[in-house]
Short mmCIF file of C-alpha atoms in Angstrom, two decimals:
data_model
loop_
_atom_site.label_atom_id
_atom_site.label_comp_id
_atom_site.label_asym_id
_atom_site.label_seq_id
_atom_site.Cartn_x
_atom_site.Cartn_y
_atom_site.Cartn_z
CA MET B 26 -55.01 -117.02 196.99
CA ARG B 27 -55.73 -119.38 193.95
CA LEU B 28 -59.12 -121.09 193.56
CA ARG B 29 -60.83 -123.77 191.60
CA VAL B 30 -64.63 -123.41 190.77
CA GLU B 31 -66.47 -126.74 189.09
CA PHE B 32 -69.89 -126.02 188.34
CA THR B 33 -73.28 -127.44 186.47
CA THR B 34 -76.35 -125.67 185.08
CA GLU B 35 -79.35 -127.50 185.06
CA PRO B 36 -81.68 -128.91 183.61
CA PHE B 37 -79.38 -130.95 180.93
CA ASP B 38 -80.89 -130.89 177.50
CA LEU B 39 -78.39 -133.96 175.91
CA ASP B 40 -79.19 -132.50 171.94
CA GLU B 41 -78.57 -129.08 172.17
CA ALA B 42 -76.89 -126.50 175.21
CA PRO B 43 -79.48 -124.76 176.94
CA ARG B 44 -78.89 -120.99 177.27
CA HIS B 45 -78.30 -120.99 180.93
CA ALA B 46 -75.43 -123.20 179.84
CA VAL B 47 -73.93 -121.00 177.30
CA VAL B 48 -74.21 -118.02 179.40
CA ALA B 49 -72.49 -119.82 182.29
CA ARG B 50 -69.71 -120.87 179.94
CA GLU B 51 -69.58 -117.57 178.42
CA ILE B 52 -69.07 -115.77 181.38
CA VAL B 53 -66.16 -117.87 182.80
CA GLN B 54 -64.70 -117.66 179.10
CA GLY B 55 -64.75 -113.74 179.31
CA ALA B 56 -63.24 -113.56 182.63
CA GLU B 57 -59.68 -113.03 184.14
CA LEU B 58 -58.94 -116.19 184.84
CA ASP B 59 -55.92 -118.65 184.02
CA ALA B 60 -57.60 -122.10 183.05
CA VAL B 61 -60.70 -122.58 181.97
CA ASP B 62 -62.45 -126.19 180.82
CA VAL B 63 -66.15 -126.60 179.77
CA GLY B 64 -67.40 -129.94 178.96
CA PRO B 65 -70.88 -131.05 178.43
CA PHE B 66 -71.43 -132.57 181.93
CA GLY B 67 -69.25 -129.84 184.06
CA ASN B 68 -67.08 -127.39 183.81
CA THR B 69 -63.95 -125.59 185.47
CA ALA B 70 -61.74 -122.45 185.80
CA GLU B 71 -59.05 -121.70 187.91
CA GLY B 72 -57.23 -118.09 188.93
CA ALA B 73 -57.08 -115.66 191.80
CA SER B 74 -59.85 -115.78 194.28
CA ASP B 75 -61.05 -112.23 193.27
CA GLU B 76 -61.68 -113.18 189.95
CA VAL B 77 -63.18 -116.42 190.23
CA LEU B 78 -65.68 -115.11 192.90
CA ALA B 79 -66.40 -111.89 190.62
CA ALA B 80 -66.66 -114.79 188.26
CA VAL B 81 -69.22 -116.91 190.38
CA ALA B 82 -71.32 -114.19 191.33
CA ASP B 83 -71.90 -113.22 187.42
CA LEU B 84 -72.07 -116.79 186.48
CA LEU B 85 -74.99 -117.37 189.55
CA ARG B 86 -77.04 -114.32 188.30
CA GLU B 87 -76.72 -114.48 184.72
CA SER B 88 -77.32 -118.33 184.31
CA LEU B 89 -80.51 -117.84 186.89
CA ARG B 90 -81.98 -115.13 184.75
CA ALA B 91 -81.25 -117.32 181.47
CA GLY B 92 -83.48 -120.08 182.90
CA ALA B 93 -81.33 -122.57 184.84
CA THR B 94 -83.24 -124.07 187.67
CA ARG B 95 -80.10 -125.37 189.70
CA VAL B 96 -76.61 -124.72 189.66
CA SER B 97 -74.23 -126.64 191.65
CA LEU B 98 -70.69 -125.72 192.22
CA GLN B 99 -67.57 -126.55 194.58
CA VAL B 100 -64.91 -124.34 195.57
CA ASN B 101 -61.46 -125.22 196.17
CA VAL B 102 -58.63 -123.63 197.17
CA LEU B 103 -55.30 -124.40 195.44
CA ASP B 104 -51.64 -124.83 196.49
CA GLY B 105 -49.08 -122.48 195.49
CA GLU B 106 -48.53 -125.40 192.62
CA GLY B 107 -51.73 -125.09 191.14
CA ASP B 108 -53.10 -128.54 192.85
CA SER B 109 -55.57 -129.15 195.21
#
């Protein structure tokens, strides 16, 4: 099964990426995922379910440790073509 996760961390800072946002991005960029897209207001990553779920667990644990007060995420199951 393939999954896509979309996530944001808060609080926002429009002047500089907060530590919790940097940590979350580093986790997904370092994970064994097929596609990662990071941006100032949202991030997405795709891959095999085991890898996505492991990255989500690390992302939650470490971004909260780094000061996130809220993590919003959505997980979608992708069909065989990679589309939802």
